[in-house]
Tab-separated table of C-alpha atoms and ligand atoms in Angstrom:
chain	number	residue	atom	x	y	z
A	56	UNK	CA	60.460	114.440	127.378
A	57	UNK	CA	58.595	113.364	129.636
A	58	UNK	CA	57.131	109.986	131.043
A	59	UNK	CA	54.590	109.283	133.310
A	60	UNK	CA	53.795	105.662	133.973
A	61	UNK	CA	51.863	103.331	135.983
A	62	UNK	CA	53.567	99.999	137.351
A	63	UNK	CA	50.613	97.158	137.622
A	64	UNK	CA	50.835	93.566	138.984
A	65	UNK	CA	50.389	91.434	142.292
A	66	UNK	CA	52.087	91.902	145.311
A	67	UNK	CA	55.709	90.678	145.001
A	68	UNK	CA	55.402	90.733	141.390
A	69	UNK	CA	58.634	93.246	141.698
A	70	UNK	CA	56.648	95.878	141.067
A	71	UNK	CA	58.930	97.931	143.620
A	72	UNK	CA	62.531	96.685	142.073
A	73	UNK	CA	61.312	97.833	138.663
A	74	UNK	CA	59.508	100.813	139.050
A	75	UNK	CA	62.984	102.457	141.453
A	76	UNK	CA	65.031	101.228	138.433
A	77	UNK	CA	62.659	103.446	135.866
A	78	UNK	CA	62.983	106.572	138.214
A	79	UNK	CA	66.994	105.967	138.085
A	80	UNK	CA	67.007	105.534	134.392
A	81	UNK	CA	64.831	108.168	133.452
A	82	UNK	CA	65.470	110.944	136.037
A	83	UNK	CA	61.868	110.579	137.415
A	84	UNK	CA	60.927	110.276	141.121
A	85	UNK	CA	59.942	107.105	142.394
A	86	UNK	CA	56.370	107.252	144.094
A	87	UNK	CA	54.978	103.993	146.137
A	88	UNK	CA	52.076	104.546	148.166
A	89	UNK	CA	53.654	101.865	150.276
A	90	UNK	CA	56.341	102.606	151.092
A	91	UNK	CA	54.610	106.488	151.896
A	92	UNK	CA	52.008	104.047	154.492
A	93	UNK	CA	55.139	102.359	155.801
A	94	UNK	CA	57.035	105.748	156.156
A	95	UNK	CA	53.953	107.338	158.413
A	96	UNK	CA	53.543	103.746	159.908
A	97	UNK	CA	57.277	104.222	160.918
A	98	UNK	CA	57.274	107.858	162.361
A	99	UNK	CA	53.659	106.754	163.938
A	100	UNK	CA	51.972	109.830	162.291
A	101	UNK	CA	47.985	110.060	162.425
A	102	UNK	CA	48.248	109.347	158.860
A	103	UNK	CA	50.062	105.754	160.310
A	104	UNK	CA	47.604	105.146	162.541
A	105	UNK	CA	44.866	105.215	160.181
A	106	UNK	CA	46.346	103.045	157.454
A	107	UNK	CA	47.976	100.407	160.058
A	108	UNK	CA	44.374	98.161	160.098
A	109	UNK	CA	44.665	97.617	156.306
A	110	UNK	CA	48.171	97.260	156.258
A	111	UNK	CA	47.919	94.565	159.047
A	112	UNK	CA	45.068	92.434	157.671
A	113	UNK	CA	46.329	92.826	153.989
A	114	UNK	CA	43.579	95.286	153.007
A	115	UNK	CA	43.567	98.191	150.863
A	116	UNK	CA	43.438	101.285	152.416
A	117	UNK	CA	40.163	103.122	151.790
A	118	UNK	CA	40.468	104.804	148.235
A	119	UNK	CA	39.584	108.463	149.019
A	120	UNK	CA	42.532	108.862	151.815
A	121	UNK	CA	44.899	107.557	149.133
A	122	UNK	CA	44.089	109.375	146.641
A	123	UNK	CA	44.340	112.519	148.180
A	124	UNK	CA	47.779	111.504	149.125
A	125	UNK	CA	49.006	110.618	145.442
A	126	UNK	CA	47.443	113.728	144.053
A	127	UNK	CA	48.906	116.210	146.466
A	128	UNK	CA	52.387	114.126	146.014
A	129	UNK	CA	52.101	114.041	141.973
A	130	UNK	CA	51.318	118.056	142.431
A	131	UNK	CA	54.699	118.267	143.667
A	132	UNK	CA	57.441	120.138	141.416
A	133	UNK	CA	60.013	117.012	141.267
A	134	UNK	CA	56.816	115.718	139.054
A	135	UNK	CA	56.668	118.450	136.437
A	136	UNK	CA	58.240	115.510	134.073
A	137	UNK	CA	56.718	112.581	135.128
A	138	UNK	CA	56.675	109.905	137.584
A	139	UNK	CA	56.632	106.242	137.797
A	140	UNK	CA	53.547	105.407	140.394
A	141	UNK	CA	54.043	102.130	141.935
A	142	UNK	CA	50.935	100.575	143.895
A	143	UNK	CA	48.772	103.218	142.694
A	144	UNK	CA	46.366	103.020	141.120
A	145	UNK	CA	44.883	99.736	143.058
A	146	UNK	CA	41.242	99.915	142.178
A	147	UNK	CA	39.125	101.225	139.642
A	148	UNK	CA	37.572	104.481	141.784
A	149	UNK	CA	41.962	105.122	142.481
A	150	UNK	CA	42.419	104.985	138.267
A	151	UNK	CA	39.693	107.255	137.726
A	152	UNK	CA	40.962	109.832	139.908
A	153	UNK	CA	44.403	109.772	138.452
A	154	UNK	CA	42.769	110.556	134.964
A	155	UNK	CA	41.071	112.986	136.360
A	156	UNK	CA	44.333	114.687	138.040
A	157	UNK	CA	46.080	114.401	134.853
A	158	UNK	CA	43.175	116.175	133.004
A	159	UNK	CA	43.329	118.677	135.046
A	160	UNK	CA	46.972	119.244	134.569
A	161	UNK	CA	46.890	118.927	131.097
A	162	UNK	CA	48.879	115.845	130.908
A	163	UNK	CA	48.698	112.275	129.849
A	164	UNK	CA	49.859	108.551	131.018
A	165	UNK	CA	52.244	107.466	128.955
A	166	UNK	CA	52.226	103.679	129.465
A	167	UNK	CA	50.772	101.310	132.149
A	168	UNK	CA	53.067	97.900	132.525
A	169	UNK	CA	51.403	95.209	133.842
A	170	UNK	CA	54.155	92.469	135.165
A	171	UNK	CA	52.804	89.394	134.894
A	172	UNK	CA	53.781	86.615	137.570
A	173	UNK	CA	51.830	83.326	138.443
A	174	UNK	CA	50.108	83.050	142.167
A	175	UNK	CA	52.428	79.972	143.224
A	176	UNK	CA	55.738	81.684	142.439
A	177	UNK	CA	54.392	85.169	144.096
A	178	UNK	CA	53.617	83.308	147.147
A	179	UNK	CA	57.032	81.492	147.524
A	180	UNK	CA	59.001	84.994	146.490
A	181	UNK	CA	56.971	87.273	149.053
A	182	UNK	CA	57.829	84.251	151.755
A	183	UNK	CA	61.417	84.681	151.286
A	184	UNK	CA	61.735	88.653	150.824
A	185	UNK	CA	63.265	90.574	153.364
A	186	UNK	CA	64.258	94.317	153.365
A	187	UNK	CA	67.249	96.141	154.769
A	188	UNK	CA	65.791	98.510	158.092
A	189	UNK	CA	67.959	101.149	156.956
A	190	UNK	CA	68.423	101.441	153.028
A	191	UNK	CA	65.402	100.228	152.193
A	192	UNK	CA	67.284	97.019	149.692
A	193	UNK	CA	65.338	94.283	149.024
A	194	UNK	CA	66.623	90.857	149.332
A	195	UNK	CA	65.044	87.506	148.364
A	196	UNK	CA	66.242	84.705	150.569
A	197	UNK	CA	66.244	82.170	147.902
A	198	UNK	CA	66.672	84.295	144.494
A	199	UNK	CA	69.007	87.317	145.630
A	200	UNK	CA	70.363	86.518	148.767
A	201	UNK	CA	72.760	89.262	151.057
A	202	UNK	CA	76.227	87.910	150.605
A	203	UNK	CA	76.150	87.667	154.857
A	204	UNK	CA	73.394	85.216	155.607
A	205	UNK	CA	70.984	87.723	157.406
A	206	UNK	CA	72.824	90.864	156.895
A	207	UNK	CA	72.306	93.580	154.542
A	208	UNK	CA	75.305	94.061	151.578
A	209	UNK	CA	75.557	97.857	151.893
A	210	UNK	CA	75.936	99.088	155.169
A	211	UNK	CA	79.751	98.879	155.942
A	212	UNK	CA	80.940	97.928	159.181
A	213	UNK	CA	77.853	98.204	160.895
A	214	UNK	CA	75.670	95.109	161.118
A	215	UNK	CA	72.162	95.984	159.878
A	216	UNK	CA	70.029	92.479	160.211
A	217	UNK	CA	67.396	92.482	157.630
A	218	UNK	CA	63.882	92.368	158.727
A	219	UNK	CA	60.681	90.796	157.033
A	220	UNK	CA	57.025	93.093	156.141
A	221	UNK	CA	54.565	92.003	158.621
A	222	UNK	CA	52.274	91.637	155.859
A	223	UNK	CA	54.886	89.760	154.390
A	224	UNK	CA	53.519	86.476	156.802
A	225	UNK	CA	52.075	83.884	154.667
A	226	UNK	CA	48.407	84.183	155.552
A	227	UNK	CA	48.533	87.877	154.995
A	228	UNK	CA	50.022	87.607	151.602
A	229	UNK	CA	47.209	85.128	150.389
A	230	UNK	CA	44.348	87.832	151.942
A	231	UNK	CA	46.272	90.047	149.744
A	232	UNK	CA	46.128	88.426	146.398
A	233	UNK	CA	42.673	87.481	147.111
A	234	UNK	CA	42.332	91.548	146.996
A	235	UNK	CA	44.524	91.542	144.503
A	236	UNK	CA	42.147	89.025	142.056
A	237	UNK	CA	39.335	90.826	143.177
A	238	UNK	CA	39.928	94.910	142.780
A	239	UNK	CA	43.284	95.411	140.691
A	240	UNK	CA	43.236	92.694	138.517
A	241	UNK	CA	40.107	94.863	136.765
A	242	UNK	CA	42.379	97.714	136.133
A	243	UNK	CA	44.139	95.773	133.068
A	244	UNK	CA	40.854	95.942	131.101
A	245	UNK	CA	40.664	99.638	131.723
A	246	UNK	CA	44.136	100.391	130.336
A	247	UNK	CA	43.878	97.787	127.931
A	248	UNK	CA	41.158	99.613	126.672
A	249	UNK	CA	43.004	103.223	127.108
A	250	UNK	CA	45.319	101.394	124.225
A	251	UNK	CA	48.522	102.167	127.269
A	252	UNK	CA	48.357	98.329	128.383
A	253	UNK	CA	51.864	96.762	128.281
A	254	UNK	CA	52.694	93.600	129.526
A	255	UNK	CA	55.868	92.238	130.260
A	256	UNK	CA	56.549	88.889	132.078
A	257	UNK	CA	58.088	88.975	135.630
A	258	UNK	CA	58.581	85.035	135.932
A	259	UNK	CA	61.551	83.035	136.141
A	260	UNK	CA	63.460	86.072	134.649
A	261	UNK	CA	65.968	88.387	136.435
A	262	UNK	CA	65.103	91.974	137.916
A	263	UNK	CA	68.304	92.550	134.583
A	264	UNK	CA	66.259	90.793	132.376
A	265	UNK	CA	63.173	92.317	133.622
A	266	UNK	CA	63.907	95.632	133.195
A	267	UNK	CA	65.861	95.160	129.567
A	268	UNK	CA	62.503	94.541	128.337
A	269	UNK	CA	60.615	97.568	129.733
A	270	UNK	CA	63.361	99.816	128.397
A	271	UNK	CA	62.323	98.021	125.375
A	272	UNK	CA	58.823	99.076	125.881
A	273	UNK	CA	59.654	102.637	126.234
A	274	UNK	CA	62.276	102.859	123.549
A	275	UNK	CA	59.775	101.965	121.424
A	276	UNK	CA	56.910	104.163	122.652
A	277	UNK	CA	59.492	107.251	122.018
A	278	UNK	CA	59.532	107.635	126.073
A	279	UNK	CA	63.150	108.496	127.176
B	249	ADP	P1	52.761	94.739	147.353
B	249	ADP	O1	52.579	95.501	146.441
B	249	ADP	O2	53.697	94.034	148.243
B	249	ADP	O3	51.613	94.363	148.183
B	249	ADP	P2	52.715	97.828	148.395
B	249	ADP	O4	54.232	97.942	149.468
B	249	ADP	O5	52.618	98.350	147.127
B	249	ADP	O6	52.821	96.243	148.325
B	249	ADP	O7	51.459	97.846	149.600
B	249	ADP	C1	51.713	97.097	150.620
B	249	ADP	C2	49.906	97.443	151.631
B	249	ADP	O8	50.028	99.281	151.072
B	249	ADP	C3	48.833	97.334	150.527
B	249	ADP	O9	48.599	95.492	151.167
B	249	ADP	C4	47.831	98.269	150.871
B	249	ADP	O10	47.331	98.020	152.349
B	249	ADP	C5	48.808	99.198	151.314
B	249	ADP	N1	48.070	100.101	150.108
B	249	ADP	C6	49.367	100.515	149.256
B	249	ADP	N2	48.998	100.995	147.827
B	249	ADP	C7	47.392	100.999	148.285
B	249	ADP	C8	46.874	101.536	147.132
B	249	ADP	N3	46.854	102.282	145.977
B	249	ADP	N4	45.277	101.530	147.669
B	249	ADP	C9	44.978	100.806	148.692
B	249	ADP	N5	45.980	100.671	149.520
B	249	ADP	C10	47.165	100.758	149.313
């Protein structure tokens, strides 16, 4: 069995958390374009330099650049049985590029899951989002706080202070939401028209409850 999954949703909807769970439960790679870019930024690569102004402004990285990276990634050996894409596609040209790649491979997408969360809640969540710079674990100071204020729970003896993503500052968050509604939300219609869209409410529920709902969808589709 294979599972090719697209996670859709606004910034802060919980795509990353759910995509990681899906990847673990189904033994497929989690491909997050945001994580790929942040890793390049940290290592100071040419690609990192190229994408930095877009990330800092809360704007999308140009389609051709993102598409090249994703196409290259999904052709790697660990993707033969599928993958969960998190943060891609984010525009119609990106969705079309993914479709072309699937056609080339003779593969199909199984499902596009949209995590729906109202804007006000997204702004609130993103302002309180922190992550561990070492293990990448994500916390929310209000909804999923670490046991010890400001420090990662999983670094043993070492005190690793949690950090805020620069693009989670409120002005950038607002811009990311504008970009989401203008450029990414239209993808819902694209996947609805192809019958692949499934809606999951990501609001007012624990990550476990959202995950259980996603697993029900997979079960109904016969994806495992
Ligand atoms: P979020 O979903 O919380 O906005 P991500 O970690 O997925 O965050 O992405 C962070 C940033 O990386 C985006 O604001 C954008 O600048 C860039 N990015 C990620 N994925 C894409 C994509 N598919 N197309 C264009 N830009 C992207």
